Amino acid sequence: PLKIATDNPMLKRVPTLVLILMAEMPHAVAQDANYKGLHYTAPHWPWETRDDAQRVEELKANLFHLHGGNISTYQRMIHHMDEGIGRVLQALQAQGVLDNTLVVFTSDNGGERFSDNWPLVGGKMDLTEGGIRVPWIAQWPRVIRAGQTSAQHCMTMDWSATILAACGVEADSKHPLDGVSLMPVLQGGQPFERPMHWRMNHRSQRAMRSGPWKYLQVDANEYLFNIDADARERSNQAHRHPDRMA
């Protein structure tokens, strides 16, 4: 667990969770440069930044903040998150371990409220592409060639398998992983077939992706899309490919 140093000068300002993480993670890296997970809430409700001291009392009992937020605040939250990530990388550099550290940036779901997922449809709480397609950026100078773009399909759970593989550690047989290692791709290999499945109670959503094809169920409605040809999921191919719906 991350120990918060209350005398950290950065926390003399509004101690939002983003600011706490930004202030303390570099110190944690300096103490121990092994595995660290940094889980930002930015950009996310409540829509506040380190400049919003006047909103603290209001938001303590109203975290969903449905009446607040705007594009400007959203942009500042992303900017502050970016600053924090930069501080972590600087801390790794100062420890002399940046070149041999795997750093992964990703998200758990698509954006909501003030985000723009264009050209994808949907966002958080949807299994359309706008809700499940997120960035994944990996840096590991000794292993990953800079400037690459990969078409590899993957899910967040694959990072667990990847990190274990990178460390040369086997998963506990009592707790088998659902993910698969991405190390072959990170090391310059070709993308491999990776079927993916989702299930969500909200609106009884189900989805499966295999190659370019995606099955989607929302409520009692079923769809089939060729994502390569129709990234916005507008052209339902279910009736044209009954074999794929079987």
CSV table of C-alpha atoms in Angstrom, one decimal:
chain,number,residue,atom,x,y,z
A,1,PRO,CA,0.0,0.0,0.0
A,2,LEU,CA,1.1,3.6,-0.7
A,3,LYS,CA,2.0,5.5,2.4
A,4,ILE,CA,1.0,9.1,2.3
A,5,ALA,CA,3.6,11.6,3.6
A,6,THR,CA,1.5,14.4,5.1
A,7,ASP,CA,4.5,16.8,5.0
A,8,ASN,CA,4.8,16.5,1.2
A,9,PRO,CA,4.8,20.1,0.0
A,10,MET,CA,2.6,19.2,-3.0
A,11,LEU,CA,-0.2,18.3,-0.7
A,12,LYS,CA,-0.4,21.8,0.7
A,13,ARG,CA,-2.8,22.4,-2.2
A,14,VAL,CA,-6.1,20.7,-2.6
A,15,PRO,CA,-5.3,17.0,-1.8
A,16,THR,CA,-7.3,15.4,-4.6
A,17,LEU,CA,-6.6,11.7,-5.2
A,18,VAL,CA,-4.9,12.6,-8.4
A,19,LEU,CA,-2.6,15.0,-6.6
A,20,ILE,CA,-1.8,12.5,-3.8
A,21,LEU,CA,-0.8,9.9,-6.4
A,22,MET,CA,1.2,12.4,-8.3
A,23,ALA,CA,3.0,13.5,-5.2
A,24,GLU,CA,3.7,10.2,-3.6
A,25,MET,CA,4.4,7.6,-6.3
A,26,PRO,CA,7.8,9.0,-7.2
A,27,HIS,CA,8.8,8.6,-3.6
A,28,ALA,CA,7.5,5.1,-3.6
A,29,VAL,CA,9.6,4.4,-6.7
A,30,ALA,CA,12.7,5.8,-5.0
A,31,GLN,CA,12.2,3.5,-2.0
A,32,ASP,CA,11.5,0.4,-4.1
A,33,ALA,CA,11.6,0.2,-7.9
A,34,ASN,CA,9.9,-3.2,-8.2
A,35,TYR,CA,6.2,-3.6,-9.3
A,36,LYS,CA,4.0,-0.5,-8.8
A,37,GLY,CA,0.4,0.0,-9.8
A,38,LEU,CA,-0.7,3.6,-10.3
A,39,HIS,CA,-4.5,3.8,-10.7
A,40,TYR,CA,-5.6,7.3,-11.5
A,41,THR,CA,-9.2,8.4,-11.1
A,42,ALA,CA,-8.6,11.2,-13.6
A,43,PRO,CA,-10.3,12.0,-15.8
A,44,HIS,CA,-13.4,10.8,-13.7
A,45,TRP,CA,-16.0,12.3,-11.5
A,46,PRO,CA,-15.9,14.1,-9.2
A,47,TRP,CA,-14.8,16.7,-11.8
A,48,GLU,CA,-12.2,18.5,-9.7
A,49,THR,CA,-8.5,19.5,-10.1
A,50,ARG,CA,-5.9,20.8,-7.8
A,51,ASP,CA,-7.2,24.3,-8.5
A,52,ASP,CA,-10.7,23.6,-7.1
A,53,ALA,CA,-10.3,24.1,-3.3
A,54,GLN,CA,-13.7,25.8,-3.1
A,55,ARG,CA,-15.5,22.6,-4.2
A,56,VAL,CA,-14.1,20.2,-1.6
A,57,GLU,CA,-16.9,20.5,0.9
A,58,GLU,CA,-19.6,20.4,-1.7
A,59,LEU,CA,-18.2,17.2,-3.3
A,60,LYS,CA,-17.6,15.2,-0.1
A,61,ALA,CA,-21.2,14.2,-0.1
A,62,ASN,CA,-21.8,14.3,-3.9
A,63,LEU,CA,-19.0,12.3,-5.6
A,64,PHE,CA,-21.0,11.6,-8.7
A,65,HIS,CA,-21.1,15.3,-9.4
A,66,LEU,CA,-23.8,15.1,-12.0
A,67,HIS,CA,-24.4,18.8,-11.9
A,68,GLY,CA,-20.7,19.8,-12.5
A,69,GLY,CA,-17.8,19.4,-14.8
A,70,ASN,CA,-17.0,20.8,-18.2
A,71,ILE,CA,-14.5,20.4,-21.0
A,72,SER,CA,-12.0,22.7,-19.5
A,73,THR,CA,-11.9,20.8,-16.2
A,74,TYR,CA,-11.7,17.5,-18.1
A,75,GLN,CA,-8.7,18.8,-20.0
A,76,ARG,CA,-7.0,20.0,-16.9
A,77,MET,CA,-7.5,16.6,-15.2
A,78,ILE,CA,-5.8,14.9,-18.1
A,79,HIS,CA,-3.0,17.5,-18.0
A,80,HIS,CA,-2.4,16.8,-14.3
A,81,MET,CA,-2.4,13.1,-14.8
A,82,ASP,CA,0.2,13.5,-17.6
A,83,GLU,CA,2.3,15.6,-15.3
A,84,GLY,CA,2.1,12.8,-12.7
A,85,ILE,CA,3.1,10.1,-15.1
A,86,GLY,CA,6.1,12.3,-16.1
A,87,ARG,CA,7.2,12.5,-12.5
A,88,VAL,CA,7.1,8.7,-12.2
A,89,LEU,CA,9.3,8.3,-15.3
A,90,GLN,CA,11.7,10.9,-13.9
A,91,ALA,CA,11.9,9.0,-10.7
A,92,LEU,CA,12.7,5.8,-12.6
A,93,GLN,CA,15.3,7.6,-14.5
A,94,ALA,CA,16.8,9.0,-11.3
A,95,GLN,CA,17.1,5.4,-9.9
A,96,GLY,CA,18.8,4.3,-13.1
A,97,VAL,CA,16.2,1.7,-13.9
A,98,LEU,CA,14.0,3.3,-16.6
A,99,ASP,CA,15.7,1.5,-19.5
A,100,ASN,CA,14.9,-1.9,-18.0
A,101,THR,CA,11.4,-1.2,-16.6
A,102,LEU,CA,8.2,-2.1,-18.4
A,103,VAL,CA,5.8,0.8,-18.1
A,104,VAL,CA,2.2,0.3,-19.2
A,105,PHE,CA,-0.4,2.9,-19.7
A,106,THR,CA,-4.0,1.8,-20.3
A,107,SER,CA,-7.6,2.3,-19.2
A,108,ASP,CA,-10.4,0.1,-17.9
A,109,ASN,CA,-13.1,1.4,-20.2
A,110,GLY,CA,-14.0,4.0,-22.8
A,111,GLY,CA,-14.6,7.6,-21.8
A,112,GLU,CA,-17.8,9.1,-20.5
A,113,ARG,CA,-19.5,12.5,-20.0
A,114,PHE,CA,-16.9,14.9,-21.5
A,115,SER,CA,-14.9,12.5,-23.6
A,116,ASP,CA,-15.0,12.2,-27.4
A,117,ASN,CA,-14.8,8.5,-28.6
A,118,TRP,CA,-15.3,9.4,-32.3
A,119,PRO,CA,-15.5,7.5,-34.6
A,120,LEU,CA,-16.5,4.8,-32.2
A,121,VAL,CA,-20.0,4.4,-30.8
A,122,GLY,CA,-20.8,4.3,-27.0
A,123,GLY,CA,-18.7,4.8,-23.9
A,124,LYS,CA,-18.4,3.6,-20.4
A,125,MET,CA,-21.1,1.0,-19.5
A,126,ASP,CA,-21.4,-0.1,-23.2
A,127,LEU,CA,-19.9,-3.1,-24.9
A,128,THR,CA,-19.9,-1.3,-28.2
A,129,GLU,CA,-16.3,-0.3,-29.3
A,130,GLY,CA,-16.5,3.1,-27.7
A,131,GLY,CA,-16.9,1.4,-24.3
A,132,ILE,CA,-14.2,-1.3,-24.6
A,133,ARG,CA,-11.6,-0.1,-27.0
A,134,VAL,CA,-8.9,1.8,-25.0
A,135,PRO,CA,-5.3,2.9,-25.5
A,136,TRP,CA,-2.5,0.6,-24.4
A,137,ILE,CA,1.0,2.1,-24.5
A,138,ALA,CA,4.0,0.1,-23.4
A,139,GLN,CA,7.6,1.4,-22.9
A,140,TRP,CA,10.6,-0.8,-22.1
A,141,PRO,CA,13.7,0.6,-23.9
A,142,ARG,CA,15.8,-2.5,-23.6
A,143,VAL,CA,13.1,-4.7,-25.1
A,144,ILE,CA,10.5,-2.7,-27.1
A,145,ARG,CA,11.6,-0.8,-30.2
A,146,ALA,CA,10.3,2.7,-29.9
A,147,GLY,CA,7.8,4.2,-32.3
A,148,GLN,CA,5.9,1.0,-33.1
A,149,THR,CA,2.1,0.6,-33.5
A,150,SER,CA,0.6,-2.8,-33.0
A,151,ALA,CA,-2.7,-4.3,-34.3
A,152,GLN,CA,-2.7,-6.9,-31.5
A,153,HIS,CA,-6.1,-7.6,-29.9
A,154,CYS,CA,-5.8,-7.9,-26.2
A,155,MET,CA,-7.6,-7.3,-22.9
A,156,THR,CA,-6.4,-5.8,-19.6
A,157,MET,CA,-6.1,-9.2,-18.0
A,158,ASP,CA,-3.4,-10.0,-20.6
A,159,TRP,CA,-1.1,-7.6,-18.8
A,160,SER,CA,-1.1,-9.8,-15.7
A,161,ALA,CA,0.2,-12.7,-17.9
A,162,THR,CA,2.6,-10.4,-19.7
A,163,ILE,CA,4.2,-9.0,-16.5
A,164,LEU,CA,4.7,-12.5,-15.1
A,165,ALA,CA,6.3,-13.6,-18.3
A,166,ALA,CA,8.5,-10.6,-18.4
A,167,CYS,CA,9.7,-11.5,-14.9
A,168,GLY,CA,10.2,-15.2,-15.8
A,169,VAL,CA,7.5,-16.2,-13.2
A,170,GLU,CA,4.9,-18.9,-13.6
A,171,ALA,CA,1.3,-18.2,-12.6
A,172,ASP,CA,0.1,-20.1,-9.5
A,173,SER,CA,-1.5,-23.3,-10.8
A,174,LYS,CA,-4.2,-22.9,-8.1
A,175,HIS,CA,-5.2,-19.6,-9.7
A,176,PRO,CA,-4.9,-20.0,-13.5
A,177,LEU,CA,-4.9,-16.8,-15.5
A,178,ASP,CA,-7.6,-15.9,-18.1
A,179,GLY,CA,-5.1,-13.6,-19.9
A,180,VAL,CA,-2.3,-14.5,-22.3
A,181,SER,CA,1.2,-13.0,-22.5
A,182,LEU,CA,1.9,-10.3,-25.0
A,183,MET,CA,5.6,-10.7,-24.7
A,184,PRO,CA,6.0,-12.1,-28.2
A,185,VAL,CA,4.5,-9.0,-29.7
A,186,LEU,CA,6.4,-6.6,-27.4
A,187,GLN,CA,9.6,-8.3,-28.5
A,188,GLY,CA,8.8,-7.6,-32.2
A,189,GLY,CA,6.7,-10.6,-33.1
A,190,GLN,CA,3.6,-10.6,-35.3
A,191,PRO,CA,0.1,-10.2,-33.9
A,192,PHE,CA,-1.6,-13.5,-33.0
A,193,GLU,CA,-5.3,-14.5,-32.9
A,194,ARG,CA,-6.8,-13.5,-29.6
A,195,PRO,CA,-10.6,-14.3,-29.2
A,196,MET,CA,-12.1,-12.0,-26.5
A,197,HIS,CA,-15.3,-12.2,-24.5
A,198,TRP,CA,-17.3,-9.7,-22.4
A,199,ARG,CA,-20.3,-9.9,-20.2
A,200,MET,CA,-22.1,-7.1,-18.4
A,201,ASN,CA,-25.2,-7.1,-16.2
A,202,HIS,CA,-26.2,-3.6,-17.4
A,203,ARG,CA,-28.8,-4.1,-20.2
A,204,SER,CA,-27.8,-7.8,-20.3
A,205,GLN,CA,-24.9,-7.1,-22.6
A,206,ARG,CA,-22.7,-9.8,-24.1
A,207,ALA,CA,-20.0,-9.5,-26.7
A,208,MET,CA,-17.4,-11.6,-28.4
A,209,ARG,CA,-14.6,-10.6,-30.8
A,210,SER,CA,-12.8,-13.0,-33.1
A,211,GLY,CA,-10.7,-11.5,-35.9
A,212,PRO,CA,-12.7,-8.8,-37.6
A,213,TRP,CA,-16.0,-10.2,-36.4
A,214,LYS,CA,-17.9,-9.1,-33.3
A,215,TYR,CA,-21.0,-10.5,-31.8
A,216,LEU,CA,-23.0,-8.1,-29.6
A,217,GLN,CA,-26.1,-8.6,-27.5
A,218,VAL,CA,-27.9,-5.6,-25.9
A,219,ASP,CA,-31.1,-6.4,-24.0
A,220,ALA,CA,-32.7,-9.0,-26.2
A,221,ASN,CA,-31.2,-7.7,-29.5
A,222,GLU,CA,-28.4,-9.5,-31.3
A,223,TYR,CA,-25.9,-8.0,-33.7
A,224,LEU,CA,-23.0,-9.1,-35.8
A,225,PHE,CA,-20.5,-6.6,-37.1
A,226,ASN,CA,-17.3,-6.7,-39.2
A,227,ILE,CA,-15.3,-4.2,-37.2
A,228,ASP,CA,-12.6,-3.8,-39.9
A,229,ALA,CA,-15.2,-2.6,-42.3
A,230,ASP,CA,-17.6,-1.0,-39.9
A,231,ALA,CA,-15.9,0.4,-36.9
A,232,ARG,CA,-19.0,2.4,-35.9
A,233,GLU,CA,-21.1,-0.8,-35.6
A,234,ARG,CA,-23.9,0.4,-37.8
A,235,SER,CA,-24.4,-2.4,-40.3
A,236,ASN,CA,-25.8,-5.5,-38.6
A,237,GLN,CA,-24.6,-8.6,-40.5
A,238,ALA,CA,-26.5,-11.1,-38.4
A,239,HIS,CA,-29.1,-12.1,-41.0
A,240,ARG,CA,-26.4,-12.4,-43.7
A,241,HIS,CA,-24.2,-14.7,-41.7
A,242,PRO,CA,-26.4,-17.1,-39.8
A,243,ASP,CA,-23.6,-19.6,-39.6
A,244,ARG,CA,-21.6,-17.1,-37.4
A,245,MET,CA,-24.6,-16.7,-35.1
A,246,ALA,CA,-25.1,-20.4,-34.5
